[in-house]
Amino acid sequence: MSGFKEVDFGMPSPKQRVHTPPDSPDKTTRPKDSPLDTKKDSLGENRGSIRHRRLGSWGNMVPIETSPGSHNTIEVPALRSPDADTSPYMHNLSLSPSMRERRVSRNSFGAALPIPKSKRQSRLSSVTFPGIQDVLKRPGMPPIQPTREILASQVQDVYAEKVKAAKNMAFVFDIDGVLVHGDRLIPEGKRVLDMLNGDNQLGIRIPHIFLTNGSGKPELARTEQLSKILQNPISTEQFIQSHTPMRALAEYYNTVLVVGGEGTRCREVAEQYGFKDIIVPNDIVAWDPSIAPYRVFTEEERAAARPRDFSKINIDAIMVFSDSRDYATDMQIIVDLLRSENGRLGTIAKDPVSQRIPIYFSQGDMLCPTEHPIPRMSQGAFRIGLEAMYKALTGVELERVVYGKPELATYKYADEVIASWMDILHGEERVPENVYMIGDNPASDIIGGNMYGWNTCLVRTGVFQGGENDPENPASFGVFANVWEAVTAACRKELGDDFVFKWDDKGVNPVLHDSAAASAIEV
């Protein structure tokens, strides 16, 4: 290691310094030209005080708080290592996820990633109006149809053009920052879903799906949680998490390391996706605690781990399913594997490129809105740190694949889900012509929707808190105060300014009219 001399820090050499005995702390003498001269400078400031030092002649100082009995103190300049500039280590996607500079990451628009094509099992009961799931059935006869559905059918017959337009539009919602903040409901989110689920002039269900970069739970658990928060039924058939399309990777890899999420939830997700041999970081730490020297491994974590001799196992791929809960441990294990020979822990590859195993990230968001007033770091921040670390250690770029918004694979998969959901709702398996993406993050929701040809709406209830529109990735349809303002503006455009965002039982039900001559379709 190279050594440093005091003159490198702008300090006087030993020959220039004269120290008085320890019993005379206040009478230390220095040459008149010493940088620590106690005389007043040109600004009239006394520069002899260590505790109140301003900028010295040799640049920024790191002040050392001293006690009255301390005599031999110096100040060290705050130097900036050339390695601190991580920009040379970043992929273009990480540096500038902007429409102004077209991204050329490994899986940027135009590249092919596997997405699942097989349909999931339908759960029609989750999209019916509350209270009619258990419709009474009569032996040998059709089920009793609720009055509201009869009336809605009659209204839709009259307003056939509006119905056609309603079936030719769809909404794609981001969740965090648009409909909820963590586990806390954004009130306009419930109001919007009420309207789209039939509480509107036509009594019609307007197609909508949920596309989130959130992750870490099985889809069913997450939809059940959201259904309670939003007080509206949400089906797994209309729900896409960032790692949902990654189920297709189960056909390509046998033994995988799955990273992120709370506890063992991501292992459960991977098992549901069909991955055969799933390893999580805790399994590796339980096998060899020295691999993560700063980790405090609890007995509960040890009990849930599945250790084995990983020095005899080749890991085929790394899957970052969700945000890391322990950056130090997860980064250490991932870097060890990326530098290993074909995924064998305890080895270092001679060629860091040809012997490197692939790594997949479920999403690339730098920030995520939570209950905290300032958005928190998300998986994208973890990935960027990992990229910089890998480049610093190996000298080569880390090739990686990113799913989630704004990557193309996620939008291709969204088309599949929208078409399937249209089939469930209206018996028409197709993607409507007018798709509106409602999001709060310009760098994922808006850039992805714009590049895929959707109408994009930016709301101010999450990450975006800027001016009239985002200068880098402007929303094509506009910026709105909240999700209700965005959805109603889109509906007025497609369905007309006279469209009413409320179902009126009294207006369409002749039984509730004062006049017996009132029509069942009067609105």
mmCIF file of C-alpha atoms in Angstrom, residues 33-333:
data_model
loop_
_atom_site.group_PDB
_atom_site.id
_atom_site.type_symbol
_atom_site.label_atom_id
_atom_site.label_comp_id
_atom_site.label_asym_id
_atom_site.label_seq_id
_atom_site.Cartn_x
_atom_site.Cartn_y
_atom_site.Cartn_z
ATOM 1 C CA ASP A 33 4.449 30.836 7.198
ATOM 2 C CA SER A 34 2.834 27.760 8.737
ATOM 3 C CA PRO A 35 -0.713 26.993 7.543
ATOM 4 C CA LEU A 36 -1.731 26.890 11.193
ATOM 5 C CA ASP A 37 -0.549 30.428 11.880
ATOM 6 C CA THR A 38 -2.752 31.945 14.575
ATOM 7 C CA LYS A 39 -2.527 35.437 13.101
ATOM 8 C CA LYS A 40 -5.636 36.895 11.579
ATOM 9 C CA ASP A 41 -6.015 36.339 7.866
ATOM 10 C CA SER A 42 -7.041 38.888 5.241
ATOM 11 C CA LEU A 43 -10.657 38.595 6.349
ATOM 12 C CA GLY A 44 -9.782 39.357 9.947
ATOM 13 C CA GLU A 45 -10.632 35.813 11.044
ATOM 14 C CA ASN A 46 -8.610 34.078 13.710
ATOM 15 C CA ARG A 47 -7.459 30.816 12.131
ATOM 16 C CA GLY A 48 -5.798 29.308 15.180
ATOM 17 C CA SER A 49 -8.849 27.528 16.601
ATOM 18 C CA ILE A 50 -9.170 23.848 15.749
ATOM 19 C CA ARG A 51 -12.828 23.746 16.769
ATOM 20 C CA HIS A 52 -13.842 26.693 14.577
ATOM 21 C CA ARG A 53 -11.524 26.199 11.585
ATOM 22 C CA ARG A 54 -12.672 27.590 8.259
ATOM 23 C CA LEU A 55 -11.244 26.508 4.893
ATOM 24 C CA GLY A 56 -7.452 26.382 5.189
ATOM 25 C CA SER A 57 -4.910 27.036 2.481
ATOM 26 C CA TRP A 58 -4.914 23.350 1.477
ATOM 27 C CA GLY A 59 -8.645 22.867 0.834
ATOM 28 C CA ASN A 60 -11.531 21.264 2.707
ATOM 29 C CA MET A 61 -10.653 20.000 6.154
ATOM 30 C CA VAL A 62 -12.109 17.275 8.296
ATOM 31 C CA PRO A 63 -12.290 18.948 11.736
ATOM 32 C CA ILE A 64 -11.275 16.857 14.724
ATOM 33 C CA GLU A 65 -13.138 17.662 17.900
ATOM 34 C CA THR A 66 -10.494 17.988 20.598
ATOM 35 C CA SER A 67 -10.571 17.869 24.346
ATOM 36 C CA PRO A 68 -8.797 20.526 26.459
ATOM 37 C CA GLY A 69 -5.923 18.143 27.215
ATOM 38 C CA SER A 70 -5.189 17.201 23.585
ATOM 39 C CA HIS A 71 -2.051 18.722 22.042
ATOM 40 C CA ASN A 72 -0.940 16.881 18.896
ATOM 41 C CA THR A 73 -3.897 17.310 16.539
ATOM 42 C CA ILE A 74 -3.898 17.814 12.809
ATOM 43 C CA GLU A 75 -6.570 18.262 10.148
ATOM 44 C CA VAL A 76 -6.848 15.916 7.176
ATOM 45 C CA PRO A 77 -8.173 17.185 3.822
ATOM 46 C CA ALA A 78 -11.446 15.662 2.609
ATOM 47 C CA LEU A 79 -10.269 13.905 -0.536
ATOM 48 C CA ARG A 80 -12.547 12.407 -3.183
ATOM 49 C CA SER A 81 -11.473 9.022 -4.441
ATOM 50 C CA PRO A 82 -11.742 8.562 -8.223
ATOM 51 C CA ASP A 83 -13.593 5.330 -7.430
ATOM 52 C CA ALA A 84 -16.361 7.376 -5.815
ATOM 53 C CA ASP A 85 -17.620 8.375 -9.266
ATOM 54 C CA THR A 86 -19.844 5.427 -10.133
ATOM 55 C CA SER A 87 -21.123 6.870 -13.413
ATOM 56 C CA PRO A 88 -18.603 4.887 -15.510
ATOM 57 C CA TYR A 89 -19.947 1.740 -13.881
ATOM 58 C CA MET A 90 -23.607 2.338 -14.638
ATOM 59 C CA HIS A 91 -25.631 0.991 -17.509
ATOM 60 C CA ASN A 92 -27.546 3.607 -19.463
ATOM 61 C CA LEU A 93 -30.806 2.413 -17.911
ATOM 62 C CA SER A 94 -29.414 3.021 -14.442
ATOM 63 C CA LEU A 95 -27.875 6.385 -15.280
ATOM 64 C CA SER A 96 -30.643 8.011 -17.269
ATOM 65 C CA PRO A 97 -33.985 6.204 -17.513
ATOM 66 C CA SER A 98 -35.303 8.971 -19.747
ATOM 67 C CA MET A 99 -37.060 9.214 -23.088
ATOM 68 C CA ARG A 100 -34.529 11.860 -24.086
ATOM 69 C CA GLU A 101 -31.713 9.323 -24.174
ATOM 70 C CA ARG A 102 -32.918 6.019 -25.573
ATOM 71 C CA ARG A 103 -31.852 3.207 -23.280
ATOM 72 C CA VAL A 104 -29.621 0.470 -24.635
ATOM 73 C CA SER A 105 -29.635 -1.947 -21.717
ATOM 74 C CA ARG A 106 -29.408 -5.629 -22.449
ATOM 75 C CA ASN A 107 -33.172 -6.027 -22.342
ATOM 76 C CA SER A 108 -34.287 -2.604 -23.531
ATOM 77 C CA PHE A 109 -37.205 -2.316 -25.952
ATOM 78 C CA GLY A 110 -36.830 -4.723 -28.829
ATOM 79 C CA ALA A 111 -35.160 -7.566 -26.939
ATOM 80 C CA ALA A 112 -37.010 -10.790 -26.244
ATOM 81 C CA LEU A 113 -37.600 -12.135 -22.750
ATOM 82 C CA PRO A 114 -39.677 -15.184 -21.874
ATOM 83 C CA ILE A 115 -43.164 -14.443 -20.577
ATOM 84 C CA PRO A 116 -45.787 -16.977 -19.502
ATOM 85 C CA LYS A 117 -48.447 -17.579 -22.146
ATOM 86 C CA SER A 118 -50.618 -20.158 -20.398
ATOM 87 C CA LYS A 119 -53.763 -18.755 -18.813
ATOM 88 C CA ARG A 120 -54.240 -18.891 -15.098
ATOM 89 C CA GLN A 121 -57.314 -20.446 -13.540
ATOM 90 C CA SER A 122 -60.253 -18.058 -13.632
ATOM 91 C CA ARG A 123 -61.974 -16.854 -10.464
ATOM 92 C CA LEU A 124 -65.143 -15.199 -11.759
ATOM 93 C CA SER A 125 -66.680 -14.809 -8.294
ATOM 94 C CA SER A 126 -64.136 -12.127 -7.456
ATOM 95 C CA VAL A 127 -65.535 -9.627 -9.963
ATOM 96 C CA THR A 128 -69.237 -9.724 -9.184
ATOM 97 C CA PHE A 129 -71.121 -7.120 -7.239
ATOM 98 C CA PRO A 130 -71.005 -7.528 -3.456
ATOM 99 C CA GLY A 131 -73.722 -9.810 -2.227
ATOM 100 C CA ILE A 132 -74.538 -11.688 -5.444
ATOM 101 C CA GLN A 133 -71.789 -14.294 -5.332
ATOM 102 C CA ASP A 134 -74.198 -16.749 -3.734
ATOM 103 C CA VAL A 135 -77.037 -16.333 -6.204
ATOM 104 C CA LEU A 136 -80.011 -18.557 -5.428
ATOM 105 C CA LYS A 137 -80.376 -21.452 -7.819
ATOM 106 C CA ARG A 138 -83.579 -23.287 -8.715
ATOM 107 C CA PRO A 139 -83.390 -26.951 -9.779
ATOM 108 C CA GLY A 140 -83.829 -27.222 -13.539
ATOM 109 C CA MET A 141 -84.153 -23.465 -13.981
ATOM 110 C CA PRO A 142 -81.727 -20.578 -14.604
ATOM 111 C CA PRO A 143 -80.354 -18.797 -11.530
ATOM 112 C CA ILE A 144 -82.314 -15.847 -10.249
ATOM 113 C CA GLN A 145 -80.844 -12.691 -11.754
ATOM 114 C CA PRO A 146 -80.578 -9.716 -9.376
ATOM 115 C CA THR A 147 -82.766 -6.724 -10.217
ATOM 116 C CA ARG A 148 -79.783 -4.406 -10.666
ATOM 117 C CA GLU A 149 -78.264 -6.582 -13.408
ATOM 118 C CA ILE A 150 -81.598 -6.711 -15.244
ATOM 119 C CA LEU A 151 -81.874 -2.916 -15.115
ATOM 120 C CA ALA A 152 -78.239 -2.437 -16.162
ATOM 121 C CA SER A 153 -78.823 -4.729 -19.148
ATOM 122 C CA GLN A 154 -81.807 -2.639 -20.237
ATOM 123 C CA VAL A 155 -79.874 0.621 -19.869
ATOM 124 C CA GLN A 156 -76.990 -0.802 -21.883
ATOM 125 C CA ASP A 157 -79.372 -1.777 -24.673
ATOM 126 C CA VAL A 158 -80.468 1.832 -24.984
ATOM 127 C CA TYR A 159 -76.968 3.317 -24.838
ATOM 128 C CA ALA A 160 -75.359 0.827 -27.212
ATOM 129 C CA GLU A 161 -72.766 3.311 -28.524
ATOM 130 C CA LYS A 162 -71.603 4.238 -25.044
ATOM 131 C CA VAL A 163 -71.368 0.544 -24.147
ATOM 132 C CA LYS A 164 -69.273 -0.125 -27.245
ATOM 133 C CA ALA A 165 -66.921 2.724 -26.260
ATOM 134 C CA ALA A 166 -66.716 1.479 -22.655
ATOM 135 C CA LYS A 167 -65.657 -1.962 -23.906
ATOM 136 C CA ASN A 168 -63.035 -0.371 -26.133
ATOM 137 C CA MET A 169 -61.132 1.249 -23.275
ATOM 138 C CA ALA A 170 -59.149 -0.157 -20.375
ATOM 139 C CA PHE A 171 -57.195 1.170 -17.430
ATOM 140 C CA VAL A 172 -53.858 -0.043 -16.127
ATOM 141 C CA PHE A 173 -53.165 1.071 -12.563
ATOM 142 C CA ASP A 174 -49.947 1.320 -10.673
ATOM 143 C CA ILE A 175 -50.773 0.658 -7.002
ATOM 144 C CA ASP A 176 -48.368 2.288 -4.557
ATOM 145 C CA GLY A 177 -48.708 6.050 -4.785
ATOM 146 C CA VAL A 178 -51.824 5.825 -6.967
ATOM 147 C CA LEU A 179 -54.385 3.738 -5.056
ATOM 148 C CA VAL A 180 -52.648 3.205 -1.713
ATOM 149 C CA HIS A 181 -49.734 4.370 0.391
ATOM 150 C CA GLY A 182 -48.376 1.156 1.876
ATOM 151 C CA ASP A 183 -51.352 -0.277 3.760
ATOM 152 C CA ARG A 184 -53.182 3.050 3.848
ATOM 153 C CA LEU A 185 -55.981 3.746 1.370
ATOM 154 C CA ILE A 186 -55.929 6.791 -0.898
ATOM 155 C CA PRO A 187 -59.688 7.668 -0.766
ATOM 156 C CA GLU A 188 -59.957 8.390 -4.500
ATOM 157 C CA GLY A 189 -58.697 4.845 -5.175
ATOM 158 C CA LYS A 190 -61.808 3.232 -3.695
ATOM 159 C CA ARG A 191 -64.053 5.711 -5.479
ATOM 160 C CA VAL A 192 -62.457 4.899 -8.846
ATOM 161 C CA LEU A 193 -62.772 1.129 -8.407
ATOM 162 C CA ASP A 194 -66.405 1.469 -7.296
ATOM 163 C CA MET A 195 -67.143 3.320 -10.529
ATOM 164 C CA LEU A 196 -65.209 0.956 -12.800
ATOM 165 C CA ASN A 197 -66.850 -2.066 -11.171
ATOM 166 C CA GLY A 198 -70.303 -0.869 -12.177
ATOM 167 C CA ASP A 199 -71.204 2.158 -10.079
ATOM 168 C CA ASN A 200 -71.722 4.291 -13.182
ATOM 169 C CA GLN A 201 -74.461 5.418 -15.530
ATOM 170 C CA LEU A 202 -74.415 2.185 -17.565
ATOM 171 C CA GLY A 203 -73.920 -0.222 -14.687
ATOM 172 C CA ILE A 204 -71.090 -1.646 -16.782
ATOM 173 C CA ARG A 205 -67.732 -2.999 -15.662
ATOM 174 C CA ILE A 206 -65.010 -1.092 -17.452
ATOM 175 C CA PRO A 207 -61.908 -3.301 -17.891
ATOM 176 C CA HIS A 208 -58.956 -2.522 -15.652
ATOM 177 C CA ILE A 209 -55.868 -4.358 -14.431
ATOM 178 C CA PHE A 210 -53.159 -3.657 -11.868
ATOM 179 C CA LEU A 211 -49.511 -3.425 -12.903
ATOM 180 C CA THR A 212 -47.148 -2.850 -10.005
ATOM 181 C CA ASN A 213 -43.416 -3.002 -9.440
ATOM 182 C CA GLY A 214 -44.242 -4.122 -5.929
ATOM 183 C CA SER A 215 -43.352 -7.694 -5.113
ATOM 184 C CA GLY A 216 -42.411 -10.189 -2.442
ATOM 185 C CA LYS A 217 -45.730 -11.968 -1.899
ATOM 186 C CA PRO A 218 -47.748 -14.571 -3.802
ATOM 187 C CA GLU A 219 -50.309 -12.927 -6.079
ATOM 188 C CA LEU A 220 -53.277 -14.365 -4.171
ATOM 189 C CA ALA A 221 -52.053 -13.040 -0.820
ATOM 190 C CA ARG A 222 -51.453 -9.595 -2.307
ATOM 191 C CA THR A 223 -54.847 -9.386 -4.034
ATOM 192 C CA GLU A 224 -56.626 -10.425 -0.844
ATOM 193 C CA GLN A 225 -54.771 -7.725 1.056
ATOM 194 C CA LEU A 226 -55.585 -5.066 -1.554
ATOM 195 C CA SER A 227 -59.231 -6.128 -1.729
ATOM 196 C CA LYS A 228 -59.575 -5.338 1.974
ATOM 197 C CA ILE A 229 -57.754 -2.005 1.742
ATOM 198 C CA LEU A 230 -59.576 -0.821 -1.405
ATOM 199 C CA GLN A 231 -62.916 -2.377 -0.368
ATOM 200 C CA ASN A 232 -63.309 -3.764 -3.875
ATOM 201 C CA PRO A 233 -62.791 -7.284 -5.236
ATOM 202 C CA ILE A 234 -59.452 -7.758 -7.018
ATOM 203 C CA SER A 235 -58.744 -11.003 -8.836
ATOM 204 C CA THR A 236 -55.362 -12.574 -9.486
ATOM 205 C CA GLU A 237 -56.537 -12.652 -13.118
ATOM 206 C CA GLN A 238 -56.200 -8.869 -13.352
ATOM 207 C CA PHE A 239 -53.092 -8.469 -11.220
ATOM 208 C CA ILE A 240 -49.419 -8.312 -12.260
ATOM 209 C CA GLN A 241 -46.574 -7.947 -9.792
ATOM 210 C CA SER A 242 -43.081 -7.195 -11.032
ATOM 211 C CA HIS A 243 -42.025 -10.827 -10.672
ATOM 212 C CA THR A 244 -45.233 -12.344 -12.095
ATOM 213 C CA PRO A 245 -43.799 -12.725 -15.650
ATOM 214 C CA MET A 246 -40.694 -14.354 -14.177
ATOM 215 C CA ARG A 247 -42.678 -17.563 -13.720
ATOM 216 C CA ALA A 248 -41.666 -18.355 -17.309
ATOM 217 C CA LEU A 249 -38.028 -18.690 -16.190
ATOM 218 C CA ALA A 250 -38.879 -21.852 -14.247
ATOM 219 C CA GLU A 251 -38.649 -23.726 -17.550
ATOM 220 C CA TYR A 252 -35.027 -22.627 -18.078
ATOM 221 C CA TYR A 253 -33.279 -23.043 -14.720
ATOM 222 C CA ASN A 254 -33.227 -25.832 -12.159
ATOM 223 C CA THR A 255 -31.268 -24.490 -9.134
ATOM 224 C CA VAL A 256 -31.777 -20.784 -8.442
ATOM 225 C CA LEU A 257 -30.909 -18.273 -5.741
ATOM 226 C CA VAL A 258 -33.992 -16.175 -4.895
ATOM 227 C CA VAL A 259 -33.267 -12.871 -3.142
ATOM 228 C CA GLY A 260 -35.437 -10.287 -1.376
ATOM 229 C CA GLY A 261 -38.679 -10.049 0.515
ATOM 230 C CA GLU A 262 -39.628 -10.773 4.091
ATOM 231 C CA GLY A 263 -38.734 -14.108 5.618
ATOM 232 C CA THR A 264 -39.306 -16.992 3.231
ATOM 233 C CA ARG A 265 -42.125 -15.430 1.215
ATOM 234 C CA CYS A 266 -40.113 -15.215 -1.996
ATOM 235 C CA ARG A 267 -39.260 -18.907 -1.694
ATOM 236 C CA GLU A 268 -42.999 -19.580 -1.510
ATOM 237 C CA VAL A 269 -43.559 -17.422 -4.597
ATOM 238 C CA ALA A 270 -40.859 -19.278 -6.531
ATOM 239 C CA GLU A 271 -42.351 -22.624 -5.506
ATOM 240 C CA GLN A 272 -45.743 -21.530 -6.821
ATOM 241 C CA TYR A 273 -44.089 -20.459 -10.068
ATOM 242 C CA GLY A 274 -42.705 -23.954 -10.577
ATOM 243 C CA PHE A 275 -39.028 -23.486 -9.743
ATOM 244 C CA LYS A 276 -37.641 -26.849 -8.629
ATOM 245 C CA ASP A 277 -34.580 -26.217 -6.447
ATOM 246 C CA ILE A 278 -34.811 -22.888 -4.613
ATOM 247 C CA ILE A 279 -32.080 -21.413 -2.432
ATOM 248 C CA VAL A 280 -32.366 -18.231 -0.354
ATOM 249 C CA PRO A 281 -29.482 -16.301 1.257
ATOM 250 C CA ASN A 282 -30.330 -17.610 4.737
ATOM 251 C CA ASP A 283 -29.687 -21.167 3.535
ATOM 252 C CA ILE A 284 -26.150 -20.154 2.590
ATOM 253 C CA VAL A 285 -25.516 -18.208 5.821
ATOM 254 C CA ALA A 286 -26.728 -21.192 7.868
ATOM 255 C CA TRP A 287 -24.239 -23.385 5.970
ATOM 256 C CA ASP A 288 -21.301 -20.973 6.350
ATOM 257 C CA PRO A 289 -21.834 -17.966 8.698
ATOM 258 C CA SER A 290 -18.419 -16.552 7.738
ATOM 259 C CA ILE A 291 -19.752 -15.691 4.278
ATOM 260 C CA ALA A 292 -21.642 -12.775 5.903
ATOM 261 C CA PRO A 293 -19.390 -11.643 8.776
ATOM 262 C CA TYR A 294 -21.608 -8.717 9.788
ATOM 263 C CA ARG A 295 -24.847 -10.651 9.867
ATOM 264 C CA VAL A 296 -26.619 -11.349 13.145
ATOM 265 C CA PHE A 297 -28.302 -14.665 12.458
ATOM 266 C CA THR A 298 -31.290 -15.316 14.728
ATOM 267 C CA GLU A 299 -32.453 -18.724 15.900
ATOM 268 C CA GLU A 300 -35.759 -18.183 14.102
ATOM 269 C CA GLU A 301 -33.930 -17.562 10.809
ATOM 270 C CA ARG A 302 -31.725 -20.590 11.378
ATOM 271 C CA ALA A 303 -34.765 -22.795 11.980
ATOM 272 C CA ALA A 304 -36.341 -21.675 8.672
ATOM 273 C CA ALA A 305 -33.114 -22.154 6.684
ATOM 274 C CA ARG A 306 -32.293 -25.202 4.563
ATOM 275 C CA PRO A 307 -28.491 -25.500 4.711
ATOM 276 C CA ARG A 308 -26.453 -27.984 2.686
ATOM 277 C CA ASP A 309 -22.956 -28.165 1.253
ATOM 278 C CA PHE A 310 -23.102 -25.418 -1.362
ATOM 279 C CA SER A 311 -19.469 -25.994 -2.321
ATOM 280 C CA LYS A 312 -20.750 -29.027 -4.219
ATOM 281 C CA ILE A 313 -23.729 -27.348 -5.887
ATOM 282 C CA ASN A 314 -23.850 -25.239 -9.037
ATOM 283 C CA ILE A 315 -26.442 -22.459 -8.891
ATOM 284 C CA ASP A 316 -27.859 -21.829 -12.378
ATOM 285 C CA ALA A 317 -29.218 -18.285 -11.978
ATOM 286 C CA ILE A 318 -29.907 -15.471 -9.509
ATOM 287 C CA MET A 319 -33.442 -14.074 -9.196
ATOM 288 C CA VAL A 320 -33.955 -10.831 -7.269
ATOM 289 C CA PHE A 321 -37.679 -11.064 -6.643
ATOM 290 C CA SER A 322 -38.096 -8.179 -4.228
ATOM 291 C CA ASP A 323 -36.318 -5.466 -2.247
ATOM 292 C CA SER A 324 -33.395 -6.735 -0.190
ATOM 293 C CA ARG A 325 -33.894 -6.675 3.583
ATOM 294 C CA ASP A 326 -30.150 -7.031 4.205
ATOM 295 C CA TYR A 327 -28.024 -5.247 1.605
ATOM 296 C CA ALA A 328 -24.676 -6.346 3.042
ATOM 297 C CA THR A 329 -25.463 -10.066 3.125
ATOM 298 C CA ASP A 330 -27.356 -10.209 -0.159
ATOM 299 C CA MET A 331 -24.752 -8.191 -2.076
ATOM 300 C CA GLN A 332 -21.909 -10.280 -0.696
ATOM 301 C CA ILE A 333 -23.527 -13.569 -1.706
#
